[in-house]
mmCIF file of C-alpha atoms in Angstrom:
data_model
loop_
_atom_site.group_PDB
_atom_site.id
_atom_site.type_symbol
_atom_site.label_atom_id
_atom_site.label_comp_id
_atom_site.label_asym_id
_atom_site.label_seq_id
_atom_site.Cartn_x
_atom_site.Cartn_y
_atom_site.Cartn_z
ATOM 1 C CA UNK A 52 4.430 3.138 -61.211
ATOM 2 C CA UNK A 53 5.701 6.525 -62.715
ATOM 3 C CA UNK A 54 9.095 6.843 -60.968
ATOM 4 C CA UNK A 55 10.732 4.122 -62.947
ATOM 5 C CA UNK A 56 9.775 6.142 -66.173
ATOM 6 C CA UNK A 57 10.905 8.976 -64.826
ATOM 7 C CA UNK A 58 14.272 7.958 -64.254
ATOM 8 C CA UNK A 59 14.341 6.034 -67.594
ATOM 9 C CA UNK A 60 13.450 9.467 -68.961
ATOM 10 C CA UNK A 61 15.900 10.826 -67.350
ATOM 11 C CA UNK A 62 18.729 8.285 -68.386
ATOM 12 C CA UNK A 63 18.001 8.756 -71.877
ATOM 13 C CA UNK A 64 18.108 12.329 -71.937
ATOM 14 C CA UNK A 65 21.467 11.703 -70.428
ATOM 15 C CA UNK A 66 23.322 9.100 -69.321
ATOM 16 C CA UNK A 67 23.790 9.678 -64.943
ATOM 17 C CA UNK A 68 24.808 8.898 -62.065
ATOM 18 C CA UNK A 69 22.423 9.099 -58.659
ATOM 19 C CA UNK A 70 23.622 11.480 -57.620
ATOM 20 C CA UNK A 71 23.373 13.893 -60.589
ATOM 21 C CA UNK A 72 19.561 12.259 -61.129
ATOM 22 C CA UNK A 73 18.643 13.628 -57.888
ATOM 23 C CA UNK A 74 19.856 16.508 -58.979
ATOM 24 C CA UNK A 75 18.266 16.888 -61.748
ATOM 25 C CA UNK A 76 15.146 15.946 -60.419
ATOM 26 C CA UNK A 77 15.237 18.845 -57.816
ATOM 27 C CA UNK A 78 16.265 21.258 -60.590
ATOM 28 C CA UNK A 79 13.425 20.010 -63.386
ATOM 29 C CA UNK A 80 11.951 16.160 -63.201
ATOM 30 C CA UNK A 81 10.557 16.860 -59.614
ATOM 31 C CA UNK A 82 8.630 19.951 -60.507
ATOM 32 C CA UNK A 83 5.820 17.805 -62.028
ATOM 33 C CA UNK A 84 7.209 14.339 -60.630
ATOM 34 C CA UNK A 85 8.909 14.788 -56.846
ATOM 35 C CA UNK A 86 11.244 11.811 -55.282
ATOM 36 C CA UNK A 87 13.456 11.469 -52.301
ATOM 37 C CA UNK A 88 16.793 10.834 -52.842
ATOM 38 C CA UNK A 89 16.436 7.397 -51.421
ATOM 39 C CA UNK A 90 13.279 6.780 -53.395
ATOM 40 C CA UNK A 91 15.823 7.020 -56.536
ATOM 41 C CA UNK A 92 18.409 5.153 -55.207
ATOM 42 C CA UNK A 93 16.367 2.330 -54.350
ATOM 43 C CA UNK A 94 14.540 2.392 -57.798
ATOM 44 C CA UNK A 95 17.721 2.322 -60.017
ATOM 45 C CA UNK A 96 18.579 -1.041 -58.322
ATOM 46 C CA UNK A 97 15.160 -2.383 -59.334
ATOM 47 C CA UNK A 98 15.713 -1.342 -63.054
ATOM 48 C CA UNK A 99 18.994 -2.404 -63.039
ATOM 49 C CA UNK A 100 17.604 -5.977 -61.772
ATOM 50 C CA UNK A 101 15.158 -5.891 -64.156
ATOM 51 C CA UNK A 102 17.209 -5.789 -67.427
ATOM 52 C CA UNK A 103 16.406 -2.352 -67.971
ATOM 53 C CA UNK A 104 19.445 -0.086 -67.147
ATOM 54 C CA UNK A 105 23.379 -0.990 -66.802
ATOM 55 C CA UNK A 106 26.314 0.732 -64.937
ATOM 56 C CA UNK A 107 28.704 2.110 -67.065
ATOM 57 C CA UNK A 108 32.026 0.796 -66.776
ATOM 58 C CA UNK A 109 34.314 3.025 -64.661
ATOM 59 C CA UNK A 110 36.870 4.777 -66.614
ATOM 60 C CA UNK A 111 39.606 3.940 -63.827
ATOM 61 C CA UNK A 112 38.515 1.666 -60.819
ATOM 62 C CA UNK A 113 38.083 3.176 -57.633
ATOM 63 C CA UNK A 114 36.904 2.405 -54.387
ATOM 64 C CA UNK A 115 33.615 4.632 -53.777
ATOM 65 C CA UNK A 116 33.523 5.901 -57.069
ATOM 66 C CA UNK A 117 29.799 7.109 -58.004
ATOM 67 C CA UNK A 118 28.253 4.690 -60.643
ATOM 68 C CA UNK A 119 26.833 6.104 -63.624
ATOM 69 C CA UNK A 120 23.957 4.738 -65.649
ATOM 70 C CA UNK A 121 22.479 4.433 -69.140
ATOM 71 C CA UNK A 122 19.371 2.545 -70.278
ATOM 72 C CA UNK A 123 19.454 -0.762 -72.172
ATOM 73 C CA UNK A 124 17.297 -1.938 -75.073
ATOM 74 C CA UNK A 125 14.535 -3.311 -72.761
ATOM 75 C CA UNK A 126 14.090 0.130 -70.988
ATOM 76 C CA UNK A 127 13.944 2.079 -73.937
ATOM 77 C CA UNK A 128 11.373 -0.524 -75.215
ATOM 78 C CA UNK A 129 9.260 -0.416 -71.526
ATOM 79 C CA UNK A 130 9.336 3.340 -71.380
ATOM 80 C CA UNK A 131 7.730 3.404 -75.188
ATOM 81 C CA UNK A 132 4.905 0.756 -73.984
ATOM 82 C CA UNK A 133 4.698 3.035 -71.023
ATOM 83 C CA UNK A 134 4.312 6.155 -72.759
ATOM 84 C CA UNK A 135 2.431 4.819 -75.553
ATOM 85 C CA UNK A 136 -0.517 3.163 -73.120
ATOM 86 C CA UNK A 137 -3.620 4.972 -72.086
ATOM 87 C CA UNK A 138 -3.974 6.469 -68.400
ATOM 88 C CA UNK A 139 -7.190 8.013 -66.905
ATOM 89 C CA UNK A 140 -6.362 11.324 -65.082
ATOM 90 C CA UNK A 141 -6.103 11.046 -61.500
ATOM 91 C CA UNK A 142 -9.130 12.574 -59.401
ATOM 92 C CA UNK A 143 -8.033 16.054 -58.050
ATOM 93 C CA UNK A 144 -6.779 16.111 -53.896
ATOM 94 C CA UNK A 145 -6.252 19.269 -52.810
ATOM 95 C CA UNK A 146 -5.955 19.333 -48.527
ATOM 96 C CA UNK A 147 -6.328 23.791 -48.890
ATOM 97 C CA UNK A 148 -9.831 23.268 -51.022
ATOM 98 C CA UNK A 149 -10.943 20.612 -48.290
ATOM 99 C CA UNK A 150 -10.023 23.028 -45.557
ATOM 100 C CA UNK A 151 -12.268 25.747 -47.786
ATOM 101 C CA UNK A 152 -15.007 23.260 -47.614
ATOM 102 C CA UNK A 153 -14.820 22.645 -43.841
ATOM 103 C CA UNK A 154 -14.569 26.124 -43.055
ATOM 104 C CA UNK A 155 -17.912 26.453 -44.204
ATOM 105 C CA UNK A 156 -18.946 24.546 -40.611
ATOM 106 C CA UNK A 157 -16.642 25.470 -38.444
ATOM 107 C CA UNK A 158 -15.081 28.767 -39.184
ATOM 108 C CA UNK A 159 -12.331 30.309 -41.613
ATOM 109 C CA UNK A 160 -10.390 31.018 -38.366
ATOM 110 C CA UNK A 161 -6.588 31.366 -39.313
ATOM 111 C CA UNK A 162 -7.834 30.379 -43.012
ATOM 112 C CA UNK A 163 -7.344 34.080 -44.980
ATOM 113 C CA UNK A 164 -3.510 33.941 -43.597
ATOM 114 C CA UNK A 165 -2.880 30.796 -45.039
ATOM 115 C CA UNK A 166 -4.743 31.259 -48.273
ATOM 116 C CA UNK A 167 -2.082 34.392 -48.605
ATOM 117 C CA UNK A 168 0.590 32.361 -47.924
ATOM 118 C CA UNK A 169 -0.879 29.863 -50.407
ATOM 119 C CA UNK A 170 -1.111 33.011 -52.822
ATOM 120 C CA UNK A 171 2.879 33.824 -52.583
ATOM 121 C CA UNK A 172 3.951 30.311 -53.317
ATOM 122 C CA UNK A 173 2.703 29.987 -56.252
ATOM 123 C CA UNK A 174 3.292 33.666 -57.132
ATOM 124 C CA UNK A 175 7.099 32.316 -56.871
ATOM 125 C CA UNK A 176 6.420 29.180 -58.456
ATOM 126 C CA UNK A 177 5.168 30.620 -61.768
ATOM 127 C CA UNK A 178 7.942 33.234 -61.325
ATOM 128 C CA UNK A 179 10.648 30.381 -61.663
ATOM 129 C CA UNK A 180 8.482 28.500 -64.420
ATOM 130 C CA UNK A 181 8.359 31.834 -66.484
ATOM 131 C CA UNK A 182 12.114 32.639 -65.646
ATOM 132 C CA UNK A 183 12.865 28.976 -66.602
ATOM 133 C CA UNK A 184 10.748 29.673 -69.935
ATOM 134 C CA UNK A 185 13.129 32.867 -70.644
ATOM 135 C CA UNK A 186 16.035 30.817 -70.324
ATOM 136 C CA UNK A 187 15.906 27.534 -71.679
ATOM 137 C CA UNK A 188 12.829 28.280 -74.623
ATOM 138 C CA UNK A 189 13.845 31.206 -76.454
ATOM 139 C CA UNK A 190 12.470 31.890 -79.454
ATOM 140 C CA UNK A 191 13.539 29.892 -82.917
ATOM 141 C CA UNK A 192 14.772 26.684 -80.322
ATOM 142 C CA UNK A 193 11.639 24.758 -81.608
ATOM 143 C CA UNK A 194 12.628 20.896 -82.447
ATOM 144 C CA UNK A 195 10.379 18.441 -81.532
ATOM 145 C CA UNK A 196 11.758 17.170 -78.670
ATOM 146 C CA UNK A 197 11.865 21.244 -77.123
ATOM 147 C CA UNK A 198 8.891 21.543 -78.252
ATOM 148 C CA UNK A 199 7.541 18.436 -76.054
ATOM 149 C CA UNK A 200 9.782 19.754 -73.031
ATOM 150 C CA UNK A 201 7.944 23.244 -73.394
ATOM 151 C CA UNK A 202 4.503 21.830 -73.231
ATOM 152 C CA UNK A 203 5.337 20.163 -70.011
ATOM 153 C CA UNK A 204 6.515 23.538 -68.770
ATOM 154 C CA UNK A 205 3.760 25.351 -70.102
ATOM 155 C CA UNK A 206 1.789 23.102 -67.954
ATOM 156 C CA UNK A 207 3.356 23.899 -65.237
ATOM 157 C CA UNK A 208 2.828 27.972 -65.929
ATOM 158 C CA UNK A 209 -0.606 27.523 -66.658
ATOM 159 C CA UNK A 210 -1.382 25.716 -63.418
ATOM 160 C CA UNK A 211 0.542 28.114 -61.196
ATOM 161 C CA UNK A 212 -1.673 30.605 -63.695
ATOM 162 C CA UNK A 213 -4.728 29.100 -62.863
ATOM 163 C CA UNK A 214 -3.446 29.015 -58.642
ATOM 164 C CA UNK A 215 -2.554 32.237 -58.458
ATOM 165 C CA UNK A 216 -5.778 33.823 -59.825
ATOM 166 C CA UNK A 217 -7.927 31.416 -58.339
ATOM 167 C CA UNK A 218 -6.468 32.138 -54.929
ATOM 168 C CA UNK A 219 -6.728 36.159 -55.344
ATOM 169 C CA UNK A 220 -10.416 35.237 -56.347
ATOM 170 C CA UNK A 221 -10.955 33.468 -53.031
ATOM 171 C CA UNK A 222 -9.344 36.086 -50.622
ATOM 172 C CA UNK A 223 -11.635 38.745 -52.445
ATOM 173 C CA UNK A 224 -14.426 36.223 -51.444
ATOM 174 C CA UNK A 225 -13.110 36.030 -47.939
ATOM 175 C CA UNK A 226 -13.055 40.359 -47.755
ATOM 176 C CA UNK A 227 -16.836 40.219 -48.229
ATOM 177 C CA UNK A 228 -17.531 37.138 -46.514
ATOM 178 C CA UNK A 229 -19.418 37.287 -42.743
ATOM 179 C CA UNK A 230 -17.643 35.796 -39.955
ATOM 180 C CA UNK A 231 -18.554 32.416 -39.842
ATOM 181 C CA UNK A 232 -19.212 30.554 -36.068
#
């Protein structure tokens, strides 16, 4: 149930239309929370039924203009029950460690290739998260909110951290590793 606070997250950051939601969630939302374009679409209808956002008025009507959206009392208010409520984490599913795991019975065939593949995506990940760190967190911008927004971030480095050493770890393993039937 975590898209709805997303968006709300969103729409209090800054009042938006879909379209630039979308947009922001390809550019910063969706790197730790992902949604279609549809997926947001549909969901600001439900919180717009629900009470908890409105459409701004239109400065001039128009047919097909793009409606833009800011969050009411009663979102505010759900979003700070929301973030304010406790959440077990959610058990780690990773499809590359379960292919690591079967390997071990029926071969690492085509395995090392992929693992290297693996290794350059988040290589490029962590190069965007530390580029995006450069840009938007320089030093001295430290309120609270930045601060909050740079934690997330620095989640997101320390993951791809974590990723990209772990998978240099496991194609040394696969250099000294027999073949396997």
């Amino acid at each position: 149930m975590s898209l709805p606070h997303a968006i709300l997250t969103a729409l209090l950051e800054r009042p938006s239309s879909g379209l630039e939601l979308t947009r922001r969630f390809d550019r910063s939302i969706g790197y730790f929370w992902s949604a279609t374009h549809q997926q947001i679409y549909r969901e600001l209808g439900r919180l717009e039924t629900e009470g908890y956002i409105r459409t701004l008025p239109a400065e001039q009507p128009a047919r097909g203009q793009k409606k833009s959206y800011e969050v009411l009392p009663a979102g505010r208010a759900e979003l700070a029950r929301w973030t304010a409520a406790a959440q077990d984490p959610k058990p780690q599913r990773d499809v590359l460690l379960l292919r690591l795991r079967a390997a071990a019975v029926v071969g690492t065939a085509g395995l090392e290739a992929d693992l290297r593949r693996h290794l350059e995506l988040h290589q490029r990940q962590l190069a965007e998260y530390e580029e995006i760190q450069r840009r938007d967190f320089p030093p001295g911008k430290d309120t609270p909110e930045d601060r909050l927004r740079h934690l997330v971030l620095r989640a997101g480095i320390d993951l791809e951290t974590f990723w990209t050493q772990w998978l240099s770890h496991a194609l040394e393993e696969f250099g000294e590793l027999p073949d396997l039937p």
